[in-house]
PDB file of C-alpha atoms and ligand atoms in Angstrom:
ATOM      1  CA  UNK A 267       0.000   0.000   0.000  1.00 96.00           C
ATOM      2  CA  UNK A 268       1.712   3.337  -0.771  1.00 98.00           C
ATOM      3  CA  UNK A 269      -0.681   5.742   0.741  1.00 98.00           C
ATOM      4  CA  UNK A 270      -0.657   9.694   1.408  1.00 98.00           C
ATOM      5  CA  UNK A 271      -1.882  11.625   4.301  1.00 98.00           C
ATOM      6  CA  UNK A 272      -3.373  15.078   3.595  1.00 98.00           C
ATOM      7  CA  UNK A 273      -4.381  17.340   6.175  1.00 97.00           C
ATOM      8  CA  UNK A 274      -4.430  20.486   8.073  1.00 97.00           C
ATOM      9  CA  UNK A 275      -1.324  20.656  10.495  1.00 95.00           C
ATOM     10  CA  UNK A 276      -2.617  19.429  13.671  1.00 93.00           C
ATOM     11  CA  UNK A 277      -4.838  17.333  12.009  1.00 96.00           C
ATOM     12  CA  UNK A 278      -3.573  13.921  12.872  1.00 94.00           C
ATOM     13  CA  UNK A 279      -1.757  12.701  10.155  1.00 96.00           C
ATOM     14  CA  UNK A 280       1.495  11.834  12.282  1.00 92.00           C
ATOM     15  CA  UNK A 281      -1.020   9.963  14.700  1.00 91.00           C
ATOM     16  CA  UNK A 282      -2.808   8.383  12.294  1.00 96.00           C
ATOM     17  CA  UNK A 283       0.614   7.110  10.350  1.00 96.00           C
ATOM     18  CA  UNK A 284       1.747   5.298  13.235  1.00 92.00           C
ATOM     19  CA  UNK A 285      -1.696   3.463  14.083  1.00 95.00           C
ATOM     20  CA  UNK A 286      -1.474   2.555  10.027  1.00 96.00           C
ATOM     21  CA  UNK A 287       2.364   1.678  10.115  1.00 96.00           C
ATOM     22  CA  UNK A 288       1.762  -0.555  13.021  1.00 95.00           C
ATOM     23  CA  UNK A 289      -1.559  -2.103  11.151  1.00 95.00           C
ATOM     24  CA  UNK A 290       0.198  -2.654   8.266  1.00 95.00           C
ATOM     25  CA  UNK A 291       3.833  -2.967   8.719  1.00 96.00           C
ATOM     26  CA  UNK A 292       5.003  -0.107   6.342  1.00 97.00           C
ATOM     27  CA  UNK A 293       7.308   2.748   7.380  1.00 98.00           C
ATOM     28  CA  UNK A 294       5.663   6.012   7.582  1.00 97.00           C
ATOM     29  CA  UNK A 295       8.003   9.071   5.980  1.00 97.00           C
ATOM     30  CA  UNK A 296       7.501  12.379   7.822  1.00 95.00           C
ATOM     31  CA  UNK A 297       8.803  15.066   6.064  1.00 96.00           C
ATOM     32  CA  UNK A 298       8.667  16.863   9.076  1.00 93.00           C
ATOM     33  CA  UNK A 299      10.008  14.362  11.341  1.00 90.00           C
ATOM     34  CA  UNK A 300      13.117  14.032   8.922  1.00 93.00           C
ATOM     35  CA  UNK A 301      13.837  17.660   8.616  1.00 94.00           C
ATOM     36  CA  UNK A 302      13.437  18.416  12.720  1.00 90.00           C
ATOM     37  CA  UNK A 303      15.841  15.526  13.092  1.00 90.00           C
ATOM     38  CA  UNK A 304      18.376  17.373  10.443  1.00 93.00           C
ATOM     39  CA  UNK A 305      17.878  20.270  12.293  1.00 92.00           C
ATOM     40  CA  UNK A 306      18.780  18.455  15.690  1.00 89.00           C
ATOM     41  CA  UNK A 307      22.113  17.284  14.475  1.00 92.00           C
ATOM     42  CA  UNK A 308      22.693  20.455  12.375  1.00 94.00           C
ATOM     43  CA  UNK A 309      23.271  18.917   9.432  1.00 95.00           C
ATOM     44  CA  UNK A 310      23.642  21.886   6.112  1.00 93.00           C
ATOM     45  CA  UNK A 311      19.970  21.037   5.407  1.00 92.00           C
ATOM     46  CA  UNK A 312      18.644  20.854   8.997  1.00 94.00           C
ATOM     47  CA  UNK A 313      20.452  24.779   9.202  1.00 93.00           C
ATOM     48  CA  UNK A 314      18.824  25.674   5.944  1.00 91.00           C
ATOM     49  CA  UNK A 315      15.223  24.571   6.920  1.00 94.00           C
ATOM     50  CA  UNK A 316      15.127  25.921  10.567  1.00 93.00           C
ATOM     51  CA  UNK A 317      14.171  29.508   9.482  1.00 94.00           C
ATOM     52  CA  UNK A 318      11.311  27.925   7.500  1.00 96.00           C
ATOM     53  CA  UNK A 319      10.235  25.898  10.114  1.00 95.00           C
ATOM     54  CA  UNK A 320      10.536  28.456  12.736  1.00 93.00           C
ATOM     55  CA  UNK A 321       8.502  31.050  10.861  1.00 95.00           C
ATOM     56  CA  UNK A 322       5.460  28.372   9.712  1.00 96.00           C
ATOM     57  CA  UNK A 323       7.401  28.879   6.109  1.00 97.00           C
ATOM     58  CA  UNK A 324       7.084  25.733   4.028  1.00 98.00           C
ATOM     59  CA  UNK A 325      10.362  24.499   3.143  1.00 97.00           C
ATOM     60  CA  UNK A 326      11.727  25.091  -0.288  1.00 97.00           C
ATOM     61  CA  UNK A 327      10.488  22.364  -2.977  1.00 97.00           C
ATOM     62  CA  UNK A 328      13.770  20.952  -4.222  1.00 95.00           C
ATOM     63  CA  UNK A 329      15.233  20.388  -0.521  1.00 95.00           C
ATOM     64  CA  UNK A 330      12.069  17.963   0.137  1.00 97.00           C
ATOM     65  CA  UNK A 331      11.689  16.485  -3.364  1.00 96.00           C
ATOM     66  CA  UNK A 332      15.426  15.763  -2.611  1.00 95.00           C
ATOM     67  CA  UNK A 333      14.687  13.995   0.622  1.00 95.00           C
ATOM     68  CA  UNK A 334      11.524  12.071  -0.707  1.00 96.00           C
ATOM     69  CA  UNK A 335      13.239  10.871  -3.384  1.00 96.00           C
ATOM     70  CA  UNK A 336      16.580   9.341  -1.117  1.00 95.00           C
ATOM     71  CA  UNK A 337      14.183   8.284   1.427  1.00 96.00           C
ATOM     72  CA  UNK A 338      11.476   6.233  -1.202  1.00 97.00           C
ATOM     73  CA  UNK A 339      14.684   4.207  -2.638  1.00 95.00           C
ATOM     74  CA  UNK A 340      15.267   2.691   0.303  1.00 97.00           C
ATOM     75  CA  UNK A 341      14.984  -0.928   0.493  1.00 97.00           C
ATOM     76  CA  UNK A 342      11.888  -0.644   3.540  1.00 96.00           C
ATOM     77  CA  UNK A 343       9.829   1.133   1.254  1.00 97.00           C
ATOM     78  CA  UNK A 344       9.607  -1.708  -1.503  1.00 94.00           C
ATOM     79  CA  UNK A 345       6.095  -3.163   0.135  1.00 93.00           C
ATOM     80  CA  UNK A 346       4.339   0.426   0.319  1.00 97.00           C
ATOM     81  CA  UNK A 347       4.916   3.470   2.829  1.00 98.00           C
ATOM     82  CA  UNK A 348       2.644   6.216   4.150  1.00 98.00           C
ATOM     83  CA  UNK A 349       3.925   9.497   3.205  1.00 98.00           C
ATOM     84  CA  UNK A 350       3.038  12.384   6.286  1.00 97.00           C
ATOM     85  CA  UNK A 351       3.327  15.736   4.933  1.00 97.00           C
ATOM     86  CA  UNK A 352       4.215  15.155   1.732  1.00 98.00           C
ATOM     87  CA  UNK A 353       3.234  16.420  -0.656  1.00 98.00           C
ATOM     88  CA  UNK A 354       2.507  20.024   0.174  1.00 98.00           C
ATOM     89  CA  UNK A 355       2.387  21.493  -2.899  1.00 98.00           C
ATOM     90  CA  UNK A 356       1.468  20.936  -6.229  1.00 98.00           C
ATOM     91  CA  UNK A 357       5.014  20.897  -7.502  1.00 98.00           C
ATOM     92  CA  UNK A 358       5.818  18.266  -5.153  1.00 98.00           C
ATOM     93  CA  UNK A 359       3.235  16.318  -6.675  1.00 98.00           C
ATOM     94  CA  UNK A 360       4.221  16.555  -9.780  1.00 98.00           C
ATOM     95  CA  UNK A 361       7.832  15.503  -8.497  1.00 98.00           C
ATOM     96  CA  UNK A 362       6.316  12.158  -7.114  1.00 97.00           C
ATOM     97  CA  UNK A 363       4.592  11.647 -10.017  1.00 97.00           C
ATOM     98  CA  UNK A 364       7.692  11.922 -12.128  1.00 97.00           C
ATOM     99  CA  UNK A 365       9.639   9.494 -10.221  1.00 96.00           C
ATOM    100  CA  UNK A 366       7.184   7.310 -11.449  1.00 96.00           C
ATOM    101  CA  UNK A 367       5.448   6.006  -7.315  1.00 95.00           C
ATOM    102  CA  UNK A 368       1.911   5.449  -8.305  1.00 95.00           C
ATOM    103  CA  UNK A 369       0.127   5.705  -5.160  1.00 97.00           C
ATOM    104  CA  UNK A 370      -2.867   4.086  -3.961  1.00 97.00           C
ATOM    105  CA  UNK A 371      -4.831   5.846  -1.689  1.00 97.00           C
ATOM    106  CA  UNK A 372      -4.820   9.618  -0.713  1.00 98.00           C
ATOM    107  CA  UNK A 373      -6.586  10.064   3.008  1.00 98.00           C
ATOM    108  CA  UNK A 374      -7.409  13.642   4.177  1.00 98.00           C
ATOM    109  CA  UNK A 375      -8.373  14.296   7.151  1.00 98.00           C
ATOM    110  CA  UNK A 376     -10.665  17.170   7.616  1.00 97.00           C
ATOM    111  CA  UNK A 377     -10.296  19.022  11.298  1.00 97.00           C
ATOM    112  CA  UNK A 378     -12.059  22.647  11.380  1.00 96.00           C
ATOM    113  CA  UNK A 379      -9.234  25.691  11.965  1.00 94.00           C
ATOM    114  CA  UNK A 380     -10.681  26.209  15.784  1.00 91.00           C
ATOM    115  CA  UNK A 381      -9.895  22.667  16.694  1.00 94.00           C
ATOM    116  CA  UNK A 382      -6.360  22.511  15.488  1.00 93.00           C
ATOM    117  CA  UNK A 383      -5.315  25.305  18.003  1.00 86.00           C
ATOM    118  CA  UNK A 384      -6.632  23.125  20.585  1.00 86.00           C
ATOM    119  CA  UNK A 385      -5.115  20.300  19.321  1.00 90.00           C
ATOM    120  CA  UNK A 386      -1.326  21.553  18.889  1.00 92.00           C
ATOM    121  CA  UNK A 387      -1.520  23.407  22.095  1.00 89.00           C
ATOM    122  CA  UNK A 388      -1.219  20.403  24.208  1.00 92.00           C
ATOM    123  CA  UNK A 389       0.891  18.293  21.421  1.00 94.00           C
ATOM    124  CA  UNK A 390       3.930  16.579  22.943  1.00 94.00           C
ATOM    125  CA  UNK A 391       6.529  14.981  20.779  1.00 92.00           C
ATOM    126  CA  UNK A 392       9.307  12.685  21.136  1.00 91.00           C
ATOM    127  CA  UNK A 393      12.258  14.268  19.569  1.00 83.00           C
ATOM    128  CA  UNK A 394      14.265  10.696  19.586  1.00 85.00           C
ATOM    129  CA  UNK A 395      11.487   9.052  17.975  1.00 85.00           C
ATOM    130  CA  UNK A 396       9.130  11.493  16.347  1.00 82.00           C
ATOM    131  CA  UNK A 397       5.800  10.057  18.684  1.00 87.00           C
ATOM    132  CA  UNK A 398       2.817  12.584  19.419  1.00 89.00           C
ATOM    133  CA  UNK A 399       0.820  12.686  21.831  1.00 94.00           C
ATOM    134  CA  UNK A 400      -1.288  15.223  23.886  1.00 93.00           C
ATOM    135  CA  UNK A 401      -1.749  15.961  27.430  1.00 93.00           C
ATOM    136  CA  UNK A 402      -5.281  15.671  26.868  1.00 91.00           C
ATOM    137  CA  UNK A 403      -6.815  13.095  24.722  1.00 90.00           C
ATOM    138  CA  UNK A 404      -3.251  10.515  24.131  1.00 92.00           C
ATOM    139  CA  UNK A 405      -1.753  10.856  27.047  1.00 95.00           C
ATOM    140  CA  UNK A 406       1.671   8.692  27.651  1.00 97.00           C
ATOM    141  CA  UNK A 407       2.072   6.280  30.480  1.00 97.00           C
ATOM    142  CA  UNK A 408       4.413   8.435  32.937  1.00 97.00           C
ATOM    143  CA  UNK A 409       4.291  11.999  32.328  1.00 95.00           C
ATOM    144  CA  UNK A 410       6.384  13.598  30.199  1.00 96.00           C
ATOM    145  CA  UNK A 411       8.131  10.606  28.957  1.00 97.00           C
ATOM    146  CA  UNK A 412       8.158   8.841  25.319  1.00 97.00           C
ATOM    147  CA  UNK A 413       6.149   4.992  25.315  1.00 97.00           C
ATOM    148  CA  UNK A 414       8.102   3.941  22.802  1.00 94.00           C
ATOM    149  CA  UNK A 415      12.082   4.797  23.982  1.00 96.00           C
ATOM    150  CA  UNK A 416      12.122   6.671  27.581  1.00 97.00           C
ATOM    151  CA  UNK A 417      12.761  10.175  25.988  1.00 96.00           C
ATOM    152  CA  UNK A 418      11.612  13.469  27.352  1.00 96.00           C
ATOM    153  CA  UNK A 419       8.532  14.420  25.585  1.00 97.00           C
ATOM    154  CA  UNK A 420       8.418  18.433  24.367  1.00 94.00           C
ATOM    155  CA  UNK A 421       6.458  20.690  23.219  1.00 93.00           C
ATOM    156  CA  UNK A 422       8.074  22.217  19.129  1.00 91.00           C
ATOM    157  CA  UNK A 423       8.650  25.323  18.780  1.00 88.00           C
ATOM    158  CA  UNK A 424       6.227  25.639  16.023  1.00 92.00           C
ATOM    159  CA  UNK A 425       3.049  25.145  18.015  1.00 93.00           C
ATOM    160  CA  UNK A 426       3.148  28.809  19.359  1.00 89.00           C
ATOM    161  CA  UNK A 427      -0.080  30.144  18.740  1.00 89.00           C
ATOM    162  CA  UNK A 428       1.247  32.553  15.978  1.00 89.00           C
ATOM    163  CA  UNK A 429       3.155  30.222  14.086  1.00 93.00           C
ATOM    164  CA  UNK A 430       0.224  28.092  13.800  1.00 94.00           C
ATOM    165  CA  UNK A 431      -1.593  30.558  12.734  1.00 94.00           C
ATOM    166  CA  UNK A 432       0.398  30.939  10.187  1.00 95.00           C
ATOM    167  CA  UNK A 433       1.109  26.967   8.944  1.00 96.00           C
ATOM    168  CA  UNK A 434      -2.900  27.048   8.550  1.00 96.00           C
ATOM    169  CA  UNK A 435      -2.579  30.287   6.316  1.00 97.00           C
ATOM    170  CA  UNK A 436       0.021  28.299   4.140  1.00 97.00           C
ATOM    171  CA  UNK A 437      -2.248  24.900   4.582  1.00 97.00           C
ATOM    172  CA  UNK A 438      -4.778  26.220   2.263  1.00 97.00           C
ATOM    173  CA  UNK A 439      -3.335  28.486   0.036  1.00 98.00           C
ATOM    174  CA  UNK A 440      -0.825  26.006  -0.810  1.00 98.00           C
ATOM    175  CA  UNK A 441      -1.517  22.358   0.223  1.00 98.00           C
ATOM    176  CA  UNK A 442      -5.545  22.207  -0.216  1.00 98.00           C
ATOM    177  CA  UNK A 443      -5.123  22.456  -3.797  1.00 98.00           C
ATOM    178  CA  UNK A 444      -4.051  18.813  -3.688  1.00 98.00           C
ATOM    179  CA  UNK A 445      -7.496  17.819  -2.614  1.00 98.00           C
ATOM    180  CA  UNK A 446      -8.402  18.470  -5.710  1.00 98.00           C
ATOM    181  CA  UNK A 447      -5.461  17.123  -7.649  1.00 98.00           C
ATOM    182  CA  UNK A 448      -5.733  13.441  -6.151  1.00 98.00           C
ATOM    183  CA  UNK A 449     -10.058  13.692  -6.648  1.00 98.00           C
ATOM    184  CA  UNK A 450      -9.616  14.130 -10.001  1.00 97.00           C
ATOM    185  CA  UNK A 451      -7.977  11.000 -10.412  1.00 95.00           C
ATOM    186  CA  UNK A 452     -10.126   8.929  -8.079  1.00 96.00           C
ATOM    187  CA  UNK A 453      -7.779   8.344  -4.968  1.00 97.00           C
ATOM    188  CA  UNK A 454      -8.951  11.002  -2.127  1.00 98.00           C
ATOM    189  CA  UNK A 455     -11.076   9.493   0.714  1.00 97.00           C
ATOM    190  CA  UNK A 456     -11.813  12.491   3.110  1.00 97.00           C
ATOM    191  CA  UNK A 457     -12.099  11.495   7.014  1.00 97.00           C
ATOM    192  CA  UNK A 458     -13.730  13.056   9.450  1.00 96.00           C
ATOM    193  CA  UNK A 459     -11.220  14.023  12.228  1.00 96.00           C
ATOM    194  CA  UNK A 460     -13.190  16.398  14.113  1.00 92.00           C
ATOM    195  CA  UNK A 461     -13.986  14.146  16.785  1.00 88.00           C
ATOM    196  CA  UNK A 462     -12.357  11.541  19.126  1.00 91.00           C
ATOM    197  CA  UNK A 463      -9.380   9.797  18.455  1.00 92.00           C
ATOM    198  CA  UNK A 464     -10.853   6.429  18.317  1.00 94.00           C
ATOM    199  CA  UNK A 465     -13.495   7.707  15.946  1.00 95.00           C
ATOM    200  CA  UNK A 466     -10.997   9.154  13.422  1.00 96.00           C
ATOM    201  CA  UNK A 467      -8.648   6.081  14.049  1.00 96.00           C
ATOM    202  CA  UNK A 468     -11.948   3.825  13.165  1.00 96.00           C
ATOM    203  CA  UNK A 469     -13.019   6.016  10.260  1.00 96.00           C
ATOM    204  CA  UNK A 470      -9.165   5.657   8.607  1.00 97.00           C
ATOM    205  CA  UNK A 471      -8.932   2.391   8.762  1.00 96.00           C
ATOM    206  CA  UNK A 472     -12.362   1.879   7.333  1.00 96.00           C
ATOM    207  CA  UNK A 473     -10.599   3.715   4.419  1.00 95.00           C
ATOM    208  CA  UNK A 474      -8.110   1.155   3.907  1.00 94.00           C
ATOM    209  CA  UNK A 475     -10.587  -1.501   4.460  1.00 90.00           C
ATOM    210  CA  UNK A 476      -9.179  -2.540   7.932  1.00 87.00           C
ATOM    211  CA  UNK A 477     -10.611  -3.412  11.185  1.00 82.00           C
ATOM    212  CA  UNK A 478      -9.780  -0.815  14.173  1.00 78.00           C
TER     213      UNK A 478
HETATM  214  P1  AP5 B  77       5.028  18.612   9.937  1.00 50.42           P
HETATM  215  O1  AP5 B  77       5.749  18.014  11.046  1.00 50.42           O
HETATM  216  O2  AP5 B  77       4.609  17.753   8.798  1.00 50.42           O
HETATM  217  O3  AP5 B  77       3.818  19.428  10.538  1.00 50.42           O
HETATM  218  P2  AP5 B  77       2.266  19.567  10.096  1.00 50.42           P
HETATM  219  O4  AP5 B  77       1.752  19.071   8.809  1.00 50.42           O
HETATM  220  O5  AP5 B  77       2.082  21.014  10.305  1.00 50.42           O
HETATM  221  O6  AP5 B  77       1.567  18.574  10.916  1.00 50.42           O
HETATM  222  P3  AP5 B  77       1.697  18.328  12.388  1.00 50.42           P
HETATM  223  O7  AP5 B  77       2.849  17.423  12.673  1.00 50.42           O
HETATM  224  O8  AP5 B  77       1.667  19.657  13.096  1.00 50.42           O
HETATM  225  O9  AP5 B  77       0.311  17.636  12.711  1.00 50.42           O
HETATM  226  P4  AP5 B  77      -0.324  16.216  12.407  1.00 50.42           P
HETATM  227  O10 AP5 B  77      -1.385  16.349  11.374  1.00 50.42           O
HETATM  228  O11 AP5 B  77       0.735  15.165  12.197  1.00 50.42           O
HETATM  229  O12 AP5 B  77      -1.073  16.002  13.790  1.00 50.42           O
HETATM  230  P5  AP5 B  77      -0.746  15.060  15.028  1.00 50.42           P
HETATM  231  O13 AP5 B  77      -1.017  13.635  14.699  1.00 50.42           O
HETATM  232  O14 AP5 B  77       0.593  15.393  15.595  1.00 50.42           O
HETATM  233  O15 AP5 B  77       5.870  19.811   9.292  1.00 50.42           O
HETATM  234  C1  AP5 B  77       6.504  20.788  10.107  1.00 50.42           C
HETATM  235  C2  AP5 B  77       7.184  21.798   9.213  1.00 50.42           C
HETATM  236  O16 AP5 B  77       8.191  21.145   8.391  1.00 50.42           O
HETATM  237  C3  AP5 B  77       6.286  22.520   8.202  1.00 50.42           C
HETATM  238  O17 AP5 B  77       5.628  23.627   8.752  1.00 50.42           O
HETATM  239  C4  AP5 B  77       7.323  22.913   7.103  1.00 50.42           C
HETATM  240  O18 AP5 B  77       8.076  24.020   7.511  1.00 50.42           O
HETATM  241  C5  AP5 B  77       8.246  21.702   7.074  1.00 50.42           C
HETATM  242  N1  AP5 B  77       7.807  20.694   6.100  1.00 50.42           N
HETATM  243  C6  AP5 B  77       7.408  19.403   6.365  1.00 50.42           C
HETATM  244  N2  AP5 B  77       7.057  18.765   5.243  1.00 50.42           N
HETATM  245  C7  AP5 B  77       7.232  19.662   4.236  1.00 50.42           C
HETATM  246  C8  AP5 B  77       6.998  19.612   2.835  1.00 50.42           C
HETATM  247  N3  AP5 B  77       6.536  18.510   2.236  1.00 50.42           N
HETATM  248  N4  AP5 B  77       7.259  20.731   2.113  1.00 50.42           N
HETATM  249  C9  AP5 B  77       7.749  21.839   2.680  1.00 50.42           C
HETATM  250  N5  AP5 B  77       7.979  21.965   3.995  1.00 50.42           N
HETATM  251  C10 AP5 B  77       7.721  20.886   4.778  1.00 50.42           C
HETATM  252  O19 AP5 B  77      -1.914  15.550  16.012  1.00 50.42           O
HETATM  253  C11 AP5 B  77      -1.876  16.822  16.623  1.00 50.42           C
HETATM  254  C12 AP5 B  77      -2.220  16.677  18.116  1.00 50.42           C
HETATM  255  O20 AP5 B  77      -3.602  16.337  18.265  1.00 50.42           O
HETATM  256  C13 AP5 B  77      -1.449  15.548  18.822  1.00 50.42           C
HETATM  257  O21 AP5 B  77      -1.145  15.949  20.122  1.00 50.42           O
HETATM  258  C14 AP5 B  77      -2.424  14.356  18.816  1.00 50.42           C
HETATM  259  O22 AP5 B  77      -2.190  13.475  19.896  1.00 50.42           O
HETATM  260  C15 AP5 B  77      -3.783  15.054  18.906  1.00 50.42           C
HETATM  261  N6  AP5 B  77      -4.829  14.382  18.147  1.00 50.42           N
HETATM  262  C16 AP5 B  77      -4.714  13.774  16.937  1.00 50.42           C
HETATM  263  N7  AP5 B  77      -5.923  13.313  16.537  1.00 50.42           N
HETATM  264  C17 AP5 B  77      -6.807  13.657  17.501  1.00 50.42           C
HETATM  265  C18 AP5 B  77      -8.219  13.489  17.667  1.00 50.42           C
HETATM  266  N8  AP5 B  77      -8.998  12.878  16.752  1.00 50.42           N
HETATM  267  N9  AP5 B  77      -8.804  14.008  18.791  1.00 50.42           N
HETATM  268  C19 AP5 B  77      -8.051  14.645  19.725  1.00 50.42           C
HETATM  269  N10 AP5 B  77      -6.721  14.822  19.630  1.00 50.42           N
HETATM  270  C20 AP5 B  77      -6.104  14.343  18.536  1.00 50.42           C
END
């Protein structure tokens, strides 16, 4: 299955990944996740992107085509993958397209503006190994601490209420477009994810034509 996640940021598309990656046993790529964890070791690209980041920018095109294309010829990614913020453009669309990935299924998931402040407010993440959760409605066992490998959970810097702000501005002037890009050629399932968790988690999977 080589699937893509649309959504607003803050919609759930990193929380949905994982549930799906664990379903189905295919990697999830976060363009996100990869270019926070450049940014952590300071690699030339991770100093590039942080100004981007910081400000609610999107990255520059070529730097993520770049990293899409490394990351999709790696040998995990032969049985399908489930692409999290990427595409965000048109352009970058295009770019998949012309390395020839014909994808399967396009799921977005539809959250309302209001919510999404709500929801990235109480966002934790595990910088070690990119999990979400929030202190409200996916709480971790101890507080503060990542499930999955004992890390400090913390809050990015991009959830400030401005910066969001701004990431929804650049969410639909330049990433809702692709709604309409994968409808017209009969792949985009829209999911409610308005409500709880479990609801949008049961609504996604009923997508892929899985079981929650
Ligand atoms: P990225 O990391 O991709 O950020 P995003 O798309 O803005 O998405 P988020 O990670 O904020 O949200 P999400 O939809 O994954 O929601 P989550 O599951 O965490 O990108 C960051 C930056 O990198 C970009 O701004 C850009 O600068 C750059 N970048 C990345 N890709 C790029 C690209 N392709 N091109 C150019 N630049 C790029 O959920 C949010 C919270 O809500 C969590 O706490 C979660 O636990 C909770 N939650 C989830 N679902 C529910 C629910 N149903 N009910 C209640 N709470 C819920």
């Amino acid at each position: 299955m080589k699937l893509i996640l649309l959504g607003a940021p803050g919609a759930g598309k990193g929380t949905q990944a994982e549930i799906i990656s664990d379903k189905l046993g295919i990697p999830t790529i976060s363009t996100g996740n990869i270019i926070r964890e450049a940014l952590k070791s300071g690699t030339e690209m991770g100093r590039a992107a942080k100004q981007y980041i910081e400000a609610g920018q999107l990255v520059p095109d070529e730097v993520v085509i770049g990293i899409i294309r490394d990351r999709l010829a790696e040998d995990d990614c032969r049985n399908g993958f489930i692409l999290d913020g990427f595409p965000r453009t048109i352009p970058q669309a295009e770019a998949l397209d012309r390395m020839g990935i014909v994808i399967d299924k396009v799921i977005d998931i539809e959250v309302a503006d209001e919510t999404i402040a709500r929801r990235v407010s109480g966002r934790r993440v595990c910088l070690d190994c990119g999990a979400t959760y929030h202190i409200d409605y996916k709480k971790p066992k101890a507080e503060g601490v990542c499930d999955h490998c004992g890390s400090t959970l913390v809050q990015r810097k991009d959830d400030q209420p401005e910066t969001v702000a701004e990431r929804l501005h650049v969410y639909h002037e330049q990433t809702e477009p692709l709604k309409n890009y994968y409808a017209d050629c009969g792949k985009l399932t829209v999911v409610e994810g308005q409500e709880e968790l479990a609801d949008t988690t049961r609504l996604t999977l009923a997508a892929l034509g899985e079981n929650a």
